[in-house]
mmCIF file of C-alpha atoms in Angstrom:
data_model
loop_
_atom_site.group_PDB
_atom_site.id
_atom_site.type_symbol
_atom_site.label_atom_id
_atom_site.label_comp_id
_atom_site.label_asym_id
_atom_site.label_seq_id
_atom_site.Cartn_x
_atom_site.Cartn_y
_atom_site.Cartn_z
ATOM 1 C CA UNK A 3 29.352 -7.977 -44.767
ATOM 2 C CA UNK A 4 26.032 -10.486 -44.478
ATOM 3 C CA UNK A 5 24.692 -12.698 -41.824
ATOM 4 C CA UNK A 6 21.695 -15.035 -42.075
ATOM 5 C CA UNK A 7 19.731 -16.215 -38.977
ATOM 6 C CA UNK A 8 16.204 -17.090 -38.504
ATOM 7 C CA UNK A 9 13.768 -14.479 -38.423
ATOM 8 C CA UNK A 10 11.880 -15.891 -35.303
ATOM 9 C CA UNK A 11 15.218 -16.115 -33.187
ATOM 10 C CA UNK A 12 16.538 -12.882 -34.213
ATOM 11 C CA UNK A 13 13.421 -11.573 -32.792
ATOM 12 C CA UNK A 14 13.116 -13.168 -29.717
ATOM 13 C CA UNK A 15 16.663 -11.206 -28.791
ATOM 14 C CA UNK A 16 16.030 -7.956 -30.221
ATOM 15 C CA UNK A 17 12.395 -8.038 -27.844
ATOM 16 C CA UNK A 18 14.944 -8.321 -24.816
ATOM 17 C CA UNK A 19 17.286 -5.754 -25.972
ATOM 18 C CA UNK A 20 14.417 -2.905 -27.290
ATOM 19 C CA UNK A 21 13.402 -2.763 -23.667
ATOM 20 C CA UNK A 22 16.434 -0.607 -22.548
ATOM 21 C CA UNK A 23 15.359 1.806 -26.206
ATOM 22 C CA UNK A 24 13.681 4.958 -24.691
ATOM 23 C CA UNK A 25 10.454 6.506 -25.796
ATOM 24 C CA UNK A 26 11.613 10.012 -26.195
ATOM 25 C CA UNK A 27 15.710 9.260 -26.944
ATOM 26 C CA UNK A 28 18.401 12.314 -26.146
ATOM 27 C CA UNK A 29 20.301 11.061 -29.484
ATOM 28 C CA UNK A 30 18.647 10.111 -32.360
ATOM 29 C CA UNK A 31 21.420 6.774 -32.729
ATOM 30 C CA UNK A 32 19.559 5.693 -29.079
ATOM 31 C CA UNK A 33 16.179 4.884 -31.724
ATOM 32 C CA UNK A 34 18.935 1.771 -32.976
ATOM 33 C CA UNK A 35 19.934 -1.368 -32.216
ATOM 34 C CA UNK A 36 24.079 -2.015 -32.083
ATOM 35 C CA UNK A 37 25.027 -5.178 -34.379
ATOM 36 C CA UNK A 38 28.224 -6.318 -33.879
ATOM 37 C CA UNK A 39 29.284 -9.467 -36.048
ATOM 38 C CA UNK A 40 32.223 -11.175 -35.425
ATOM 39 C CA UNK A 41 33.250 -15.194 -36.084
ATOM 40 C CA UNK A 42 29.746 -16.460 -36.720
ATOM 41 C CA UNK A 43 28.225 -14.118 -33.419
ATOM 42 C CA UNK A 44 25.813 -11.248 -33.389
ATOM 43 C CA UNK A 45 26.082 -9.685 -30.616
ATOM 44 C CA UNK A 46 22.681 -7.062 -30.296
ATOM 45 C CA UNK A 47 22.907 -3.774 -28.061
ATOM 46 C CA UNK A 48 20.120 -1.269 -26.720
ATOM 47 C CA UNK A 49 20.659 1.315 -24.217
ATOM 48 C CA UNK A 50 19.548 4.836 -23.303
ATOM 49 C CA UNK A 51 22.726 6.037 -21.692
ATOM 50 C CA UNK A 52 20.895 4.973 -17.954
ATOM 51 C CA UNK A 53 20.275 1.066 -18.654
ATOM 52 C CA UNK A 54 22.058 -0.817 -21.760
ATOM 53 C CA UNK A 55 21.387 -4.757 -22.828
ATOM 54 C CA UNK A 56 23.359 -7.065 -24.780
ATOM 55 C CA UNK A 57 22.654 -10.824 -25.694
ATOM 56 C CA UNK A 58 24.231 -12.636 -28.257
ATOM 57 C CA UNK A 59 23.101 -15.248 -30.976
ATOM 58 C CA UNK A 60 24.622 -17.495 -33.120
ATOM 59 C CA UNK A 61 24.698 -16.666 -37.234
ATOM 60 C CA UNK A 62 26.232 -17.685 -40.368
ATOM 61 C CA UNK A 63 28.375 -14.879 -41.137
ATOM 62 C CA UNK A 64 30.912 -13.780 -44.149
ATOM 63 C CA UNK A 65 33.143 -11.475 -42.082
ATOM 64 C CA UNK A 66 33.093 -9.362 -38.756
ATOM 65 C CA UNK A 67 31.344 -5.375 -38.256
ATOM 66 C CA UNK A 68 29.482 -3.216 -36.947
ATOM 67 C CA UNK A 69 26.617 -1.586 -37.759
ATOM 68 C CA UNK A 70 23.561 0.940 -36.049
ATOM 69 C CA UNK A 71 20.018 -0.586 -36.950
ATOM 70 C CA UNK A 72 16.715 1.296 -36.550
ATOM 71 C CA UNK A 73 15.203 -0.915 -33.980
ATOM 72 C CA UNK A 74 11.196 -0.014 -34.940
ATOM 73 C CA UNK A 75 11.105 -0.742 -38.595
ATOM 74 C CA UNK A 76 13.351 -3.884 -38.058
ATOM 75 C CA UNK A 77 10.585 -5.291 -35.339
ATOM 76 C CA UNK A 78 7.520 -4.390 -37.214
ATOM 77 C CA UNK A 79 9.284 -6.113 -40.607
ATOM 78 C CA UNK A 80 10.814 -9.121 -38.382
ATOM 79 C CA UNK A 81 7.201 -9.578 -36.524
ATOM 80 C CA UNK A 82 5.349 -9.749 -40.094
ATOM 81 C CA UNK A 83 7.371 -12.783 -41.510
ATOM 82 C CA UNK A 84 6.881 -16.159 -40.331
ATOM 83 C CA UNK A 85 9.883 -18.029 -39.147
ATOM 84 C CA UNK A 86 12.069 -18.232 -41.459
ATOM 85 C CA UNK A 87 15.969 -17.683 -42.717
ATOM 86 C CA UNK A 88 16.239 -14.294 -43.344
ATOM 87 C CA UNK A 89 19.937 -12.617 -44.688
ATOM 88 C CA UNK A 90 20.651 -9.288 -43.473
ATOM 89 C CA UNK A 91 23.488 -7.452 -45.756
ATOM 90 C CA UNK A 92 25.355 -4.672 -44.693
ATOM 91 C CA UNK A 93 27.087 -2.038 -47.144
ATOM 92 C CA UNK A 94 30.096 -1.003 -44.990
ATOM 93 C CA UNK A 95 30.812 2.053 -47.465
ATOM 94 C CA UNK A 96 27.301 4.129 -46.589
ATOM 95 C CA UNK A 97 25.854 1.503 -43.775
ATOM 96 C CA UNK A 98 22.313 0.837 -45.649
ATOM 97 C CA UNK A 99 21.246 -2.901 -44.748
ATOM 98 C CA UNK A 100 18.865 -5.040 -47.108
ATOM 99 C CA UNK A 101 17.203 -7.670 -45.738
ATOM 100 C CA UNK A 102 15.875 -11.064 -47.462
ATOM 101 C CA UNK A 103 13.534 -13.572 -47.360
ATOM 102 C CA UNK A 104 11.511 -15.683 -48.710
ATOM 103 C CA UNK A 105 9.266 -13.480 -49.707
ATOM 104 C CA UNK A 106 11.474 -10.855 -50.906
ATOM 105 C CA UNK A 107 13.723 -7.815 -49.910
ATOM 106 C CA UNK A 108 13.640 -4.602 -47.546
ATOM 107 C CA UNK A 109 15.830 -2.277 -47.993
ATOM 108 C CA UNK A 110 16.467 0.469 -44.267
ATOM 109 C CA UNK A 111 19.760 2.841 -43.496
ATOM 110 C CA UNK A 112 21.561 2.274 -41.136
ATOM 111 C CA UNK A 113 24.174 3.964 -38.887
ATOM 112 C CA UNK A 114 28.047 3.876 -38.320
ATOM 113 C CA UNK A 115 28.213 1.359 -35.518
ATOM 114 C CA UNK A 116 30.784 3.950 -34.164
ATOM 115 C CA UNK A 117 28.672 6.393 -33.233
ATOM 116 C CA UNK A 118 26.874 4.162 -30.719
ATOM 117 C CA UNK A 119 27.834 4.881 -27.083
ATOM 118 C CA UNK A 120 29.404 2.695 -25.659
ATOM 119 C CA UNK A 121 28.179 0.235 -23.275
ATOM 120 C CA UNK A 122 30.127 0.345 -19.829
ATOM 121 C CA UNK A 123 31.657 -2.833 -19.114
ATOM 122 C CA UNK A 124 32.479 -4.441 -15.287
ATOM 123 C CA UNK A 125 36.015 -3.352 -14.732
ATOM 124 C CA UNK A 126 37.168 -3.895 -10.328
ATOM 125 C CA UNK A 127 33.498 -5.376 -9.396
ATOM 126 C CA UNK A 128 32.256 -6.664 -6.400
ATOM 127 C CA UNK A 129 30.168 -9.708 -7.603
ATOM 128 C CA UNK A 130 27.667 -12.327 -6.436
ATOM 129 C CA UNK A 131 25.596 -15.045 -7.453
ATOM 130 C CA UNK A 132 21.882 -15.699 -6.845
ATOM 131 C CA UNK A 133 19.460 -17.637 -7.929
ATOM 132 C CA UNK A 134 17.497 -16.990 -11.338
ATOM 133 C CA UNK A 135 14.042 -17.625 -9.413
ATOM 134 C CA UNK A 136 14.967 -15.713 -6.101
ATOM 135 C CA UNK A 137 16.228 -12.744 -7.819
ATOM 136 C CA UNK A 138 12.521 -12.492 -9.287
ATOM 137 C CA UNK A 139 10.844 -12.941 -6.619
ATOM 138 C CA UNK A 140 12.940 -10.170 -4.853
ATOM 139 C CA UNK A 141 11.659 -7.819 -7.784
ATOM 140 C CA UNK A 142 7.754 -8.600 -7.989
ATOM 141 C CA UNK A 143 7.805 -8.285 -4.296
ATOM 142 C CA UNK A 144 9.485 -4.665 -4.133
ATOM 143 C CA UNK A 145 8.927 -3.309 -7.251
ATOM 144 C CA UNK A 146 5.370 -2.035 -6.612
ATOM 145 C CA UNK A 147 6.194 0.055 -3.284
ATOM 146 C CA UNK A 148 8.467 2.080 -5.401
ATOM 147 C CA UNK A 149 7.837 5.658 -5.622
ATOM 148 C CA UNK A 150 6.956 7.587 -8.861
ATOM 149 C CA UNK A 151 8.642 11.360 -6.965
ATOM 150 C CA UNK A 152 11.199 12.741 -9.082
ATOM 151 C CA UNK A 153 11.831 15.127 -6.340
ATOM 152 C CA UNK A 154 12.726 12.125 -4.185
ATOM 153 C CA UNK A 155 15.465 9.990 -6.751
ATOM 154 C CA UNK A 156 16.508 6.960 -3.947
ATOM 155 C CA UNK A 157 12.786 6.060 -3.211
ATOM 156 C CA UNK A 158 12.505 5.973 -6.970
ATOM 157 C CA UNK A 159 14.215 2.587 -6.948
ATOM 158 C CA UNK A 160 14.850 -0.362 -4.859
ATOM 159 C CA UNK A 161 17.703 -0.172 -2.132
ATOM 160 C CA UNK A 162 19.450 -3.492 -1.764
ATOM 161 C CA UNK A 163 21.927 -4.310 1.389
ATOM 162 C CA UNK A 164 24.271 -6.989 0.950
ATOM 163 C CA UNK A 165 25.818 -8.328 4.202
ATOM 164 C CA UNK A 166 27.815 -11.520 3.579
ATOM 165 C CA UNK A 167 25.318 -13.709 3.115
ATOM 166 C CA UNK A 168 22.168 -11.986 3.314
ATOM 167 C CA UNK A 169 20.652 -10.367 0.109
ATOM 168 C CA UNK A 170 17.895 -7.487 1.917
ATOM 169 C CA UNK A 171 15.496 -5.727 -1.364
ATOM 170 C CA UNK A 172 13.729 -2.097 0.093
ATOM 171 C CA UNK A 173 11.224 -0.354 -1.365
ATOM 172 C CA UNK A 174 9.286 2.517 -0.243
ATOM 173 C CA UNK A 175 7.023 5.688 -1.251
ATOM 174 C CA UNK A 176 6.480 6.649 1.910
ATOM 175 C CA UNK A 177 2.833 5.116 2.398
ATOM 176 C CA UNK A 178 3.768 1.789 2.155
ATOM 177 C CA UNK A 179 7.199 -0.441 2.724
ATOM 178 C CA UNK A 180 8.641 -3.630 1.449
ATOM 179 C CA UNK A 181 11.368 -5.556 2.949
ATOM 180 C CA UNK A 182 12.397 -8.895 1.316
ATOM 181 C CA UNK A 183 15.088 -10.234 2.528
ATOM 182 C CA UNK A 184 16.516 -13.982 2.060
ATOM 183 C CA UNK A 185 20.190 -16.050 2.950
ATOM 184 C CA UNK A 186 22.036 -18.448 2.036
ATOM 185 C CA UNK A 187 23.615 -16.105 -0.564
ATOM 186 C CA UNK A 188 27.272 -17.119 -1.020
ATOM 187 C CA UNK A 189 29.276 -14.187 -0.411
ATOM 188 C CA UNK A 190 31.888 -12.135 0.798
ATOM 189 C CA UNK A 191 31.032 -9.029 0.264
ATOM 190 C CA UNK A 192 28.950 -6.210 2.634
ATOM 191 C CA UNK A 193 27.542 -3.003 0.376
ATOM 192 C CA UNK A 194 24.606 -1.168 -0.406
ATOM 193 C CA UNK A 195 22.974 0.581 -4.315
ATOM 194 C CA UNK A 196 19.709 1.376 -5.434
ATOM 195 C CA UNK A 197 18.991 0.250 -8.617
ATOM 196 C CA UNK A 198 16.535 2.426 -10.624
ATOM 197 C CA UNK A 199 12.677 0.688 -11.505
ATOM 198 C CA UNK A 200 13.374 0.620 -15.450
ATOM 199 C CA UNK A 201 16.295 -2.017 -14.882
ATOM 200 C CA UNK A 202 14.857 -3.682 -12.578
ATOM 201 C CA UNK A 203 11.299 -4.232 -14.831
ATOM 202 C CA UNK A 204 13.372 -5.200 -17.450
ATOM 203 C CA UNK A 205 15.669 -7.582 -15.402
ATOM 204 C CA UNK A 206 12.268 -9.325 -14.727
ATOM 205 C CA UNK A 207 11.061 -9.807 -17.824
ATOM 206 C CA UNK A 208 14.336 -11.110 -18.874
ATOM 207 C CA UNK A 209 15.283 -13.562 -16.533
ATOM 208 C CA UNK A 210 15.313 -17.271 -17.005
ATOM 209 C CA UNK A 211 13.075 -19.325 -14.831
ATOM 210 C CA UNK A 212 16.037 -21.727 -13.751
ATOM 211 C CA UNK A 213 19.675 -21.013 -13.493
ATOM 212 C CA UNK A 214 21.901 -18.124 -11.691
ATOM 213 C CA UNK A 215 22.297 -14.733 -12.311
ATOM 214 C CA UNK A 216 25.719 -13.250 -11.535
ATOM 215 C CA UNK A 217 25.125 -9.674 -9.879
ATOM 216 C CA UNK A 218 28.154 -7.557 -9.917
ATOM 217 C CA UNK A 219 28.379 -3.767 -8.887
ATOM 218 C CA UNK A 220 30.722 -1.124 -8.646
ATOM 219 C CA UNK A 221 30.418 2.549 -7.609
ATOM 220 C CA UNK A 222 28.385 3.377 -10.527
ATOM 221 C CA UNK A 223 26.880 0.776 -11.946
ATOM 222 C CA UNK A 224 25.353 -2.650 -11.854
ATOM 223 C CA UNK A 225 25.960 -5.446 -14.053
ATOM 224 C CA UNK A 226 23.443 -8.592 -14.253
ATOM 225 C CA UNK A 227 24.475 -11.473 -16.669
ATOM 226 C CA UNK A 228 22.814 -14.616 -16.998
ATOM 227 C CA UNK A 229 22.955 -17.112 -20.309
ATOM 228 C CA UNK A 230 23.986 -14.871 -22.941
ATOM 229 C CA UNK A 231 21.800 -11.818 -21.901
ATOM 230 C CA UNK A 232 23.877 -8.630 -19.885
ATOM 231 C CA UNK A 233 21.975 -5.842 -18.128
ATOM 232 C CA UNK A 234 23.820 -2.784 -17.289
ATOM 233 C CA UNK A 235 22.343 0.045 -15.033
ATOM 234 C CA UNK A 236 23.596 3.403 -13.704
ATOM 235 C CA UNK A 237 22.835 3.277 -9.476
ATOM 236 C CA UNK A 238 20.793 6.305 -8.131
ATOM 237 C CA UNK A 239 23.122 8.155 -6.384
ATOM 238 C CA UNK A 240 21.741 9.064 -2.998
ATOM 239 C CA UNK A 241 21.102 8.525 0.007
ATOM 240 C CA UNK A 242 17.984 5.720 0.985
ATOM 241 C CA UNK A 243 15.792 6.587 4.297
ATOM 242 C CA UNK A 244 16.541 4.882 7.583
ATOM 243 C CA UNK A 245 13.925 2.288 6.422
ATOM 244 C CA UNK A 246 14.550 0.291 9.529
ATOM 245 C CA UNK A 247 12.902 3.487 11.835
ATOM 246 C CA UNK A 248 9.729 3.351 10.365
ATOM 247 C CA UNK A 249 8.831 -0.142 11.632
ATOM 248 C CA UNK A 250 7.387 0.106 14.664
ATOM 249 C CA UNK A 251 8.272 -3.488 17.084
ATOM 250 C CA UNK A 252 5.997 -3.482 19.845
ATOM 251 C CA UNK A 253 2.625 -4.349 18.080
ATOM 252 C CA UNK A 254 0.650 -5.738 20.794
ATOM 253 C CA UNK A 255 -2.580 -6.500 18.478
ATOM 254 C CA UNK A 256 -2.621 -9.617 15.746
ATOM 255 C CA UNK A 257 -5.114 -9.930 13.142
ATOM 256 C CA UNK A 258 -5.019 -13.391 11.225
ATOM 257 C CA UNK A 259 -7.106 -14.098 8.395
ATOM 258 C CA UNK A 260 -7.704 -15.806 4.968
ATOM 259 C CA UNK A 261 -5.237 -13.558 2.537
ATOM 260 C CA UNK A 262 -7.718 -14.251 -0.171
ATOM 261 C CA UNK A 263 -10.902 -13.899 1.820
ATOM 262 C CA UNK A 264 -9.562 -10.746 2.822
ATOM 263 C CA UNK A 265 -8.262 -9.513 -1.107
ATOM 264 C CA UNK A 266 -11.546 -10.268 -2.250
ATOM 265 C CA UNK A 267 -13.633 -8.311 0.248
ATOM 266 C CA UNK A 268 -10.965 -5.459 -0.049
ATOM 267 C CA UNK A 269 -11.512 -5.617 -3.955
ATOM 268 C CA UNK A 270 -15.625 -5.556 -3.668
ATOM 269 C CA UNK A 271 -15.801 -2.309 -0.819
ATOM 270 C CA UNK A 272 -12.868 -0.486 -2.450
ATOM 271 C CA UNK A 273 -15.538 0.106 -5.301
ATOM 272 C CA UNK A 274 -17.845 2.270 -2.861
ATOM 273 C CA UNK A 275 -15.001 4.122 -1.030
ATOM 274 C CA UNK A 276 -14.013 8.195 -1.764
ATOM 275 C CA UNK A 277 -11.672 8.052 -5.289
ATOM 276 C CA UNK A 278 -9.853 10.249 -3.749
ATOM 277 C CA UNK A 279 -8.612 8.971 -0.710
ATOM 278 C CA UNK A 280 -9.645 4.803 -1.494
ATOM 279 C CA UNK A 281 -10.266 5.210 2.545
ATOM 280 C CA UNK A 282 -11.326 1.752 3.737
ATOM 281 C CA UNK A 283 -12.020 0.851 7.530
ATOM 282 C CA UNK A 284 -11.258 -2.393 9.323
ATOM 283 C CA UNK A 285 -13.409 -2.614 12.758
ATOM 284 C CA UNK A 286 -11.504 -5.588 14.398
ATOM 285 C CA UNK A 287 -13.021 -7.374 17.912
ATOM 286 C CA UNK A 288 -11.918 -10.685 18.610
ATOM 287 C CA UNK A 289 -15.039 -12.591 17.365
ATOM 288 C CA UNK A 290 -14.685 -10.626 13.687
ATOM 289 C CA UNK A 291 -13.833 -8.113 11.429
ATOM 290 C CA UNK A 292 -15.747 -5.673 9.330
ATOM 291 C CA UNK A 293 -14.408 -3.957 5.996
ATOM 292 C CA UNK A 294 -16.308 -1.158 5.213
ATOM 293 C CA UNK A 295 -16.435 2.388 3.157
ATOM 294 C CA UNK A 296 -18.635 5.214 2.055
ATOM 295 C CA UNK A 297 -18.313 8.226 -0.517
ATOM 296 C CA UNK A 298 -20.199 10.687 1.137
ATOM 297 C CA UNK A 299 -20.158 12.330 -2.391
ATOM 298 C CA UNK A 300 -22.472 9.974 -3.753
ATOM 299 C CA UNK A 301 -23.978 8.606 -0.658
ATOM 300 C CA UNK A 302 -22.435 5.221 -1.690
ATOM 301 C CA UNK A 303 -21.587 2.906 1.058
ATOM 302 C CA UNK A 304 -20.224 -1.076 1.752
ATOM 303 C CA UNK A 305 -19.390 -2.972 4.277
ATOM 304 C CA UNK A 306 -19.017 -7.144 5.209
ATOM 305 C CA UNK A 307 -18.141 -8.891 8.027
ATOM 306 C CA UNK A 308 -15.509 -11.481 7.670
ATOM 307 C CA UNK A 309 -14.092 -14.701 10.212
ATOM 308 C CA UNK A 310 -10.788 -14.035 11.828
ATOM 309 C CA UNK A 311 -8.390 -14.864 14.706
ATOM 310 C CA UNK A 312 -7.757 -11.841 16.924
ATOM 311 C CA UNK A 313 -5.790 -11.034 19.920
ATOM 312 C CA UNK A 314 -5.241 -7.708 21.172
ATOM 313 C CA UNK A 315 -8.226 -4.631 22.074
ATOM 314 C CA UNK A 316 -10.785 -4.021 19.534
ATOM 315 C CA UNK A 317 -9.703 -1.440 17.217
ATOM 316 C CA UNK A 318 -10.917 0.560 14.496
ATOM 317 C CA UNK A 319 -8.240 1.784 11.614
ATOM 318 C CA UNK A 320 -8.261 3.105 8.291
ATOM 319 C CA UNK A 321 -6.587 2.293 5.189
ATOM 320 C CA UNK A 322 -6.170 2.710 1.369
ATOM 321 C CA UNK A 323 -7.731 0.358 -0.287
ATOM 322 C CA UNK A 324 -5.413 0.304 -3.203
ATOM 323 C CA UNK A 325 -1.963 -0.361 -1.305
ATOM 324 C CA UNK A 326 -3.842 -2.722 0.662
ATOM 325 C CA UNK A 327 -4.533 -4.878 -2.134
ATOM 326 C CA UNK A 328 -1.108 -4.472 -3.650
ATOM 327 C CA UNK A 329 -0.028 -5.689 -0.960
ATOM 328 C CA UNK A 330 -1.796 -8.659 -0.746
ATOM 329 C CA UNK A 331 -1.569 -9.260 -4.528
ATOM 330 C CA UNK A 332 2.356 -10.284 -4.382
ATOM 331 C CA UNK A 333 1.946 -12.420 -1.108
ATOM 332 C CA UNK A 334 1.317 -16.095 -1.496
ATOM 333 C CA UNK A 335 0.406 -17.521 1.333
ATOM 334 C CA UNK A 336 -2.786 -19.031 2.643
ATOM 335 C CA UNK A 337 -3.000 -17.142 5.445
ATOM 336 C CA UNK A 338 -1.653 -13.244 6.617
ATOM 337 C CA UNK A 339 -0.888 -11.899 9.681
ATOM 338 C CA UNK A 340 -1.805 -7.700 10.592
ATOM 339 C CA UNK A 341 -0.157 -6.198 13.161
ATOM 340 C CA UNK A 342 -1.342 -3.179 15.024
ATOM 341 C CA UNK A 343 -0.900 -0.874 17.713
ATOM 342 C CA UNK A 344 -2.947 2.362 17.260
ATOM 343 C CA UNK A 345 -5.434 3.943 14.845
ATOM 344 C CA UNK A 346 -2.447 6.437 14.195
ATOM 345 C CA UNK A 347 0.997 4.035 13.121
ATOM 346 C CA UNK A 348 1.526 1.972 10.252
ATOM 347 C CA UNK A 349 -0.111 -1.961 10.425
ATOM 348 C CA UNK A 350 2.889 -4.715 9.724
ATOM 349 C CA UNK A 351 1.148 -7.457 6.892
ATOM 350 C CA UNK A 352 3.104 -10.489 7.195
ATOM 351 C CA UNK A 353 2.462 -14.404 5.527
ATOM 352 C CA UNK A 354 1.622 -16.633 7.827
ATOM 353 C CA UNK A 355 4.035 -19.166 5.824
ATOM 354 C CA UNK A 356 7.083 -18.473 4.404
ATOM 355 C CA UNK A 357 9.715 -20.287 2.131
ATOM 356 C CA UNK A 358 12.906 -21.390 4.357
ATOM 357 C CA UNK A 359 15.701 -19.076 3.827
ATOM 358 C CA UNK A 360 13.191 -16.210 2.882
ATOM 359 C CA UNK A 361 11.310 -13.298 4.714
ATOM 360 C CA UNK A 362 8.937 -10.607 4.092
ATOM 361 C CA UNK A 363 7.949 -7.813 5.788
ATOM 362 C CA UNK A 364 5.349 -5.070 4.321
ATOM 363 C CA UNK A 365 4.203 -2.049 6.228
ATOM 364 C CA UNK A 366 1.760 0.304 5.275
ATOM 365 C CA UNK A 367 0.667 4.069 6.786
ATOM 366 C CA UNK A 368 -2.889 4.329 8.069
ATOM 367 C CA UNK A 369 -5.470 6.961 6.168
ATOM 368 C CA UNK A 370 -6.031 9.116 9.200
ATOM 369 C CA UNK A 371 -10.382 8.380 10.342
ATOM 370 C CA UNK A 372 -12.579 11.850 10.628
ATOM 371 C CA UNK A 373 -14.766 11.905 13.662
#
């Protein structure tokens, strides 16, 4: 059994697939790629038993197979060639491959396609469609909050609630919150998964810039297929926080300011602040506000005074620096909006502007100021 294909394309779809290959694989036939040949298709597999992808590619083939590939040497040879035909031949009696090119040939074993686990398929779904670019957007604008506590799986990933047709995206690690939430999402269907970060990171660098995505789910896993690309993922099974109690709704002061002006300043007195806690403090009055911080440690110290639109009763509240500018990283508006109440509850960081159909909410906890 032979195919031939060009070197560069070939590539290109084993880059998407060797995502879902772990560093540290339970089996050693997880360290492979899964070639499956048949009438003129490859069809390339990856998984590590949590999160599996498959795309497809066309190839001039002599018969059909299957065959397990060692995914690192088959990058580092593929990456080393310029684009070109290459032939890869399989020896179905002890699975060794040889490759050729122009240049010559490279001989690697391979594996008894058999022996790969197999990839679960979508069998009584639920399934909707969204929008390549939307679906994206979701992910860069959750992602981050995500926590990194093992001890704490469902805050490990992103909790999505589908009512009809509203598509909501949670994240959370308990110092900060993300709610993206947007409509107009054809369905008929009301459920809610969390889908673990490593499918989700890959999903994004995967994804088309135009086109749909179909999103299917069942009890167990989630299925994402768009063009000839499928990502599979096992949900996190348990149970997400009451996000919805954390946001606090009467808010009586408004802070509304430059997002940039604000990201930059943030960026420049985050370097003087305690590396510890990345404490900074906002002193709002309703002619201005100053960003300052000190590290006692080293008897550093910042601050700057920036122009703002205030209402509400001076106020002076602490934050960290780092979710701060997270935060205002993945917004894209002109202009953001800080809610407040007390020193002591979490500020609400909205965009001033916002695409139709689309809302964002972030929250983040205050660092608690000593006397």
């Amino acid at each position: 059994m032979k195919f031939s294909v060009s070197s560069s394309e070939l590539l290109k779809h084993l880059q998407v697939a060797s995502g879902a290959i772990a560093s540290s694989p339970v089996l050693p036939i997880l360290d492979d790629f899964l070639f499956t040949i048949k009438k003129n298709k490859l069809t390339i597999a990856a998984t590590d038993l949590e999160t599996s992808i498959t795309n497809e590619i066309e190839v001039m083939s002599d018969g059909d197979g299957t065959v397990a590939v060692p995914a690192k040497i088959l990058l580092d040879t593929l990456k080393a060639l310029p684009d070109q035909p290459v032939t890869m031949a399989i020896d179905e009696e002890n699975f060794g491959i040889t490759i050729t090119s122009a240049y010559g040939k490279y001989r690697l074993a391979g594996e008894n396609g058999q022996d790969f686990p197999r990839i679960p398929e979508a069998d009584q779904v639920d399934t909707v469609k969204v929008p390549s670019a939307t679906l994206s957007k979701a992910i860069t604008k959750t992602l981050f909050a995500t926590s990194n506590d093992e001890l704490r799986p469902a805050m490990t990933g992103v909790y999505v609630s589908l009512d009809f047709n509203k598509l909501i995206f949670v994240s959370t690690d308990a110092h900060k919150l993300v709610r993206y939430t947007f409509t107009n999402v054809p369905s008929e269907v009301s459920t809610t998964f969390i889908i673990p970060k490593k499918a989700l990171n890959l999903l994004k660098n995967a994804l088309p810039e135009e086109g749909g995505v179909t999103m299917s789910f069942d009890k167990a896993n989630a299925f994402f297929t768009f063009g000839n690309t499928h990502l599979v993922c096992r949900l996190i099974d348990a149970r997400y926080p009451d996000y919805n109690a954390v946001i606090p709704v009467d808010n009586p002061n408004t802070l509304t300011i430059s997002r940039t002006d604000l990201l930059n300043s943030l960026k420049r007195i985050a370097i003087y602040a305690n590396k510890t806690t990345n404490q900074v403090i906002l002193d709002i009055s309703p002619d201005s506000l100053t960003v300052s911080a000190q590290d006692l440690d080293f008897s550093n110290e910042a601050n700057e005074q920036l122009s703002c639109t205030y209402e509400g009763t001076p106020i002076t509240i602490g934050f960290n620096a780092k979710f701060m500018i997270e935060m205002l990283n993945v917004l894209q508006s002109d202009e953001v909006k800080l809610e407040l109440s007390t020193p002591s509850r979490a500020g609400i960081l909205l965009p001033m502007e916002e695409t139709e159909g689309e809302e964002i909410l972030m929250l983040v906890m205050p660092v608690m100021l000593s006397n």
